[in-house]
Amino acid sequence: MNAVTRTSLVRPTSHRSAVRGITMIGLLFWAALVSMAGIVTLRVLPTVNEYYTILGAVEKISKTGGNTVPEIRAAFDRHKSIEYSITSVSGADLEITKNDERVVVSFGYDKEVELFGPVYLLIKYRGSSR
């Protein structure tokens, strides 16, 4: 009876289903994936901020900037001199049209973001006043 009790208390060591957790290679894989996503996010966020700044300026200028093309371009250049984050678009780059006596200001530009070494991310921004 003593031998039976001793064998029933010993746990089998060859059973692998009870072992759980992440391996070192899995941990390194997920760390590399999360860090790459973080690098891309940190490099792209300033360009997205610039796009929304330009879009807000264009919407404001289309409502209050003037009626002629030179007045609207000059108003955008004045707004650009105040707003430090606008570097990709100038007043000369704006496309200005009229739809039903309403001024519509459009813009478009490409932004290259260097990720690392020879790897770049190209983002094409387009926008228009409503």
PDB file of C-alpha atoms in Angstrom:
ATOM      1  CA  MET A   1       0.000   0.000   0.000  1.00  0.00           C
ATOM      2  CA  ASN A   2       2.874   2.311   0.671  1.00  0.00           C
ATOM      3  CA  ALA A   3       4.121   1.913  -2.917  1.00  0.00           C
ATOM      4  CA  VAL A   4       0.698   2.711  -4.353  1.00  0.00           C
ATOM      5  CA  THR A   5       0.400   5.904  -2.341  1.00  0.00           C
ATOM      6  CA  ARG A   6       3.843   7.061  -3.364  1.00  0.00           C
ATOM      7  CA  THR A   7       3.132   6.637  -7.102  1.00  0.00           C
ATOM      8  CA  SER A   8      -0.207   8.386  -6.962  1.00  0.00           C
ATOM      9  CA  LEU A   9       1.355  11.546  -5.512  1.00  0.00           C
ATOM     10  CA  VAL A  10       3.961  11.940  -8.253  1.00  0.00           C
ATOM     11  CA  ARG A  11       2.876  14.183 -11.128  1.00  0.00           C
ATOM     12  CA  PRO A  12       3.765  13.149 -14.631  1.00  0.00           C
ATOM     13  CA  THR A  13       6.471  15.444 -16.057  1.00  0.00           C
ATOM     14  CA  SER A  14       6.022  14.483 -19.702  1.00  0.00           C
ATOM     15  CA  HIS A  15       2.555  16.020 -20.009  1.00  0.00           C
ATOM     16  CA  ARG A  16       3.034  19.344 -21.910  1.00  0.00           C
ATOM     17  CA  SER A  17      -0.529  20.682 -21.993  1.00  0.00           C
ATOM     18  CA  ALA A  18      -0.147  22.088 -18.495  1.00  0.00           C
ATOM     19  CA  VAL A  19       2.768  24.323 -19.550  1.00  0.00           C
ATOM     20  CA  ARG A  20       1.577  27.789 -20.599  1.00  0.00           C
ATOM     21  CA  GLY A  21       3.224  31.092 -21.381  1.00  0.00           C
ATOM     22  CA  ILE A  22       5.091  32.886 -24.108  1.00  0.00           C
ATOM     23  CA  THR A  23       8.406  31.762 -25.488  1.00  0.00           C
ATOM     24  CA  MET A  24      11.429  33.998 -25.882  1.00  0.00           C
ATOM     25  CA  ILE A  25      11.087  33.971 -29.672  1.00  0.00           C
ATOM     26  CA  GLY A  26       7.414  34.888 -29.382  1.00  0.00           C
ATOM     27  CA  LEU A  27       8.262  37.712 -27.017  1.00  0.00           C
ATOM     28  CA  LEU A  28      10.926  39.051 -29.392  1.00  0.00           C
ATOM     29  CA  PHE A  29       8.525  38.812 -32.339  1.00  0.00           C
ATOM     30  CA  TRP A  30       5.798  40.795 -30.574  1.00  0.00           C
ATOM     31  CA  ALA A  31       8.302  43.349 -29.254  1.00  0.00           C
ATOM     32  CA  ALA A  32       9.625  43.921 -32.789  1.00  0.00           C
ATOM     33  CA  LEU A  33       6.101  44.223 -34.176  1.00  0.00           C
ATOM     34  CA  VAL A  34       4.967  46.708 -31.530  1.00  0.00           C
ATOM     35  CA  SER A  35       8.137  48.795 -31.849  1.00  0.00           C
ATOM     36  CA  MET A  36       7.805  48.994 -35.654  1.00  0.00           C
ATOM     37  CA  ALA A  37       4.185  50.109 -35.318  1.00  0.00           C
ATOM     38  CA  GLY A  38       5.302  52.726 -32.777  1.00  0.00           C
ATOM     39  CA  ILE A  39       8.039  54.052 -35.070  1.00  0.00           C
ATOM     40  CA  VAL A  40       5.614  54.380 -37.996  1.00  0.00           C
ATOM     41  CA  THR A  41       3.042  56.101 -35.786  1.00  0.00           C
ATOM     42  CA  LEU A  42       5.542  58.585 -34.373  1.00  0.00           C
ATOM     43  CA  ARG A  43       6.837  59.457 -37.853  1.00  0.00           C
ATOM     44  CA  VAL A  44       3.382  59.838 -39.431  1.00  0.00           C
ATOM     45  CA  LEU A  45       1.572  61.821 -36.681  1.00  0.00           C
ATOM     46  CA  PRO A  46       3.255  65.195 -37.477  1.00  0.00           C
ATOM     47  CA  THR A  47       2.200  64.930 -41.135  1.00  0.00           C
ATOM     48  CA  VAL A  48      -1.388  64.150 -40.159  1.00  0.00           C
ATOM     49  CA  ASN A  49      -1.353  67.151 -37.810  1.00  0.00           C
ATOM     50  CA  GLU A  50      -0.086  69.361 -40.639  1.00  0.00           C
ATOM     51  CA  TYR A  51      -2.836  68.080 -42.967  1.00  0.00           C
ATOM     52  CA  TYR A  52      -5.597  68.923 -40.489  1.00  0.00           C
ATOM     53  CA  THR A  53      -4.034  72.345 -39.861  1.00  0.00           C
ATOM     54  CA  ILE A  54      -4.014  73.078 -43.595  1.00  0.00           C
ATOM     55  CA  LEU A  55      -7.578  71.803 -43.931  1.00  0.00           C
ATOM     56  CA  GLY A  56      -8.769  74.074 -41.126  1.00  0.00           C
ATOM     57  CA  ALA A  57      -6.984  77.056 -42.646  1.00  0.00           C
ATOM     58  CA  VAL A  58      -8.479  76.368 -46.067  1.00  0.00           C
ATOM     59  CA  GLU A  59     -11.995  76.065 -44.655  1.00  0.00           C
ATOM     60  CA  LYS A  60     -11.603  79.304 -42.706  1.00  0.00           C
ATOM     61  CA  ILE A  61     -10.149  81.190 -45.667  1.00  0.00           C
ATOM     62  CA  SER A  62     -12.815  79.948 -48.088  1.00  0.00           C
ATOM     63  CA  LYS A  63     -15.460  81.541 -45.863  1.00  0.00           C
ATOM     64  CA  THR A  64     -13.729  84.796 -44.913  1.00  0.00           C
ATOM     65  CA  GLY A  65     -10.642  85.162 -47.133  1.00  0.00           C
ATOM     66  CA  GLY A  66     -12.048  87.220 -49.980  1.00  0.00           C
ATOM     67  CA  ASN A  67     -13.687  86.835 -53.348  1.00  0.00           C
ATOM     68  CA  THR A  68     -10.814  86.959 -55.808  1.00  0.00           C
ATOM     69  CA  VAL A  69      -8.080  84.410 -56.329  1.00  0.00           C
ATOM     70  CA  PRO A  70      -5.208  86.761 -55.301  1.00  0.00           C
ATOM     71  CA  GLU A  71      -7.057  87.760 -52.109  1.00  0.00           C
ATOM     72  CA  ILE A  72      -7.565  84.108 -51.119  1.00  0.00           C
ATOM     73  CA  ARG A  73      -3.930  83.207 -51.865  1.00  0.00           C
ATOM     74  CA  ALA A  74      -2.708  86.209 -49.849  1.00  0.00           C
ATOM     75  CA  ALA A  75      -5.011  85.292 -46.944  1.00  0.00           C
ATOM     76  CA  PHE A  76      -3.639  81.753 -46.927  1.00  0.00           C
ATOM     77  CA  ASP A  77      -0.039  83.016 -46.981  1.00  0.00           C
ATOM     78  CA  ARG A  78      -0.827  85.297 -44.017  1.00  0.00           C
ATOM     79  CA  HIS A  79      -2.347  82.366 -42.144  1.00  0.00           C
ATOM     80  CA  LYS A  80       0.688  80.240 -43.036  1.00  0.00           C
ATOM     81  CA  SER A  81       3.056  82.850 -41.591  1.00  0.00           C
ATOM     82  CA  ILE A  82       1.170  82.673 -38.289  1.00  0.00           C
ATOM     83  CA  GLU A  83       0.806  78.890 -38.184  1.00  0.00           C
ATOM     84  CA  TYR A  84       4.267  77.362 -37.864  1.00  0.00           C
ATOM     85  CA  SER A  85       3.301  73.782 -38.747  1.00  0.00           C
ATOM     86  CA  ILE A  86       2.283  74.489 -42.365  1.00  0.00           C
ATOM     87  CA  THR A  87       5.322  73.806 -44.550  1.00  0.00           C
ATOM     88  CA  SER A  88       4.051  71.687 -47.448  1.00  0.00           C
ATOM     89  CA  VAL A  89       1.578  74.051 -49.120  1.00  0.00           C
ATOM     90  CA  SER A  90       1.742  77.720 -50.041  1.00  0.00           C
ATOM     91  CA  GLY A  91      -0.857  80.078 -51.454  1.00  0.00           C
ATOM     92  CA  ALA A  92       0.365  79.389 -54.987  1.00  0.00           C
ATOM     93  CA  ASP A  93      -0.398  75.670 -54.582  1.00  0.00           C
ATOM     94  CA  LEU A  94      -4.107  76.206 -53.899  1.00  0.00           C
ATOM     95  CA  GLU A  95      -6.759  75.456 -56.512  1.00  0.00           C
ATOM     96  CA  ILE A  96      -9.562  77.978 -56.211  1.00  0.00           C
ATOM     97  CA  THR A  97     -12.937  77.537 -57.933  1.00  0.00           C
ATOM     98  CA  LYS A  98     -16.486  78.805 -57.510  1.00  0.00           C
ATOM     99  CA  ASN A  99     -19.532  76.586 -57.180  1.00  0.00           C
ATOM    100  CA  ASP A 100     -22.872  78.433 -57.087  1.00  0.00           C
ATOM    101  CA  GLU A 101     -21.338  81.705 -55.859  1.00  0.00           C
ATOM    102  CA  ARG A 102     -19.421  79.833 -53.170  1.00  0.00           C
ATOM    103  CA  VAL A 103     -15.627  79.759 -53.136  1.00  0.00           C
ATOM    104  CA  VAL A 104     -14.101  76.259 -52.989  1.00  0.00           C
ATOM    105  CA  VAL A 105     -10.416  76.001 -52.127  1.00  0.00           C
ATOM    106  CA  SER A 106      -8.661  72.683 -52.831  1.00  0.00           C
ATOM    107  CA  PHE A 107      -5.131  71.486 -52.204  1.00  0.00           C
ATOM    108  CA  GLY A 108      -3.048  68.381 -52.640  1.00  0.00           C
ATOM    109  CA  TYR A 109       0.498  67.364 -51.831  1.00  0.00           C
ATOM    110  CA  ASP A 110       2.679  64.307 -51.321  1.00  0.00           C
ATOM    111  CA  LYS A 111       4.676  63.711 -48.174  1.00  0.00           C
ATOM    112  CA  GLU A 112       7.587  61.282 -47.911  1.00  0.00           C
ATOM    113  CA  VAL A 113       8.286  59.997 -44.412  1.00  0.00           C
ATOM    114  CA  GLU A 114      11.655  58.336 -43.828  1.00  0.00           C
ATOM    115  CA  LEU A 115      11.212  55.242 -41.691  1.00  0.00           C
ATOM    116  CA  PHE A 116      14.755  53.831 -41.579  1.00  0.00           C
ATOM    117  CA  GLY A 117      17.617  53.571 -44.050  1.00  0.00           C
ATOM    118  CA  PRO A 118      16.340  53.524 -47.625  1.00  0.00           C
ATOM    119  CA  VAL A 119      12.735  52.783 -46.588  1.00  0.00           C
ATOM    120  CA  TYR A 120      10.237  55.619 -47.078  1.00  0.00           C
ATOM    121  CA  LEU A 121       6.488  55.892 -46.676  1.00  0.00           C
ATOM    122  CA  LEU A 122       4.675  58.013 -49.284  1.00  0.00           C
ATOM    123  CA  ILE A 123       1.430  59.649 -48.165  1.00  0.00           C
ATOM    124  CA  LYS A 124      -0.749  61.548 -50.634  1.00  0.00           C
ATOM    125  CA  TYR A 125      -2.865  64.203 -48.940  1.00  0.00           C
ATOM    126  CA  ARG A 126      -5.822  65.838 -50.700  1.00  0.00           C
ATOM    127  CA  GLY A 127      -8.345  68.220 -49.238  1.00  0.00           C
ATOM    128  CA  SER A 128     -10.979  70.775 -50.044  1.00  0.00           C
ATOM    129  CA  SER A 129     -13.186  73.302 -48.305  1.00  0.00           C
ATOM    130  CA  ARG A 130     -16.800  72.262 -47.949  1.00  0.00           C
TER     131      ARG A 130
END
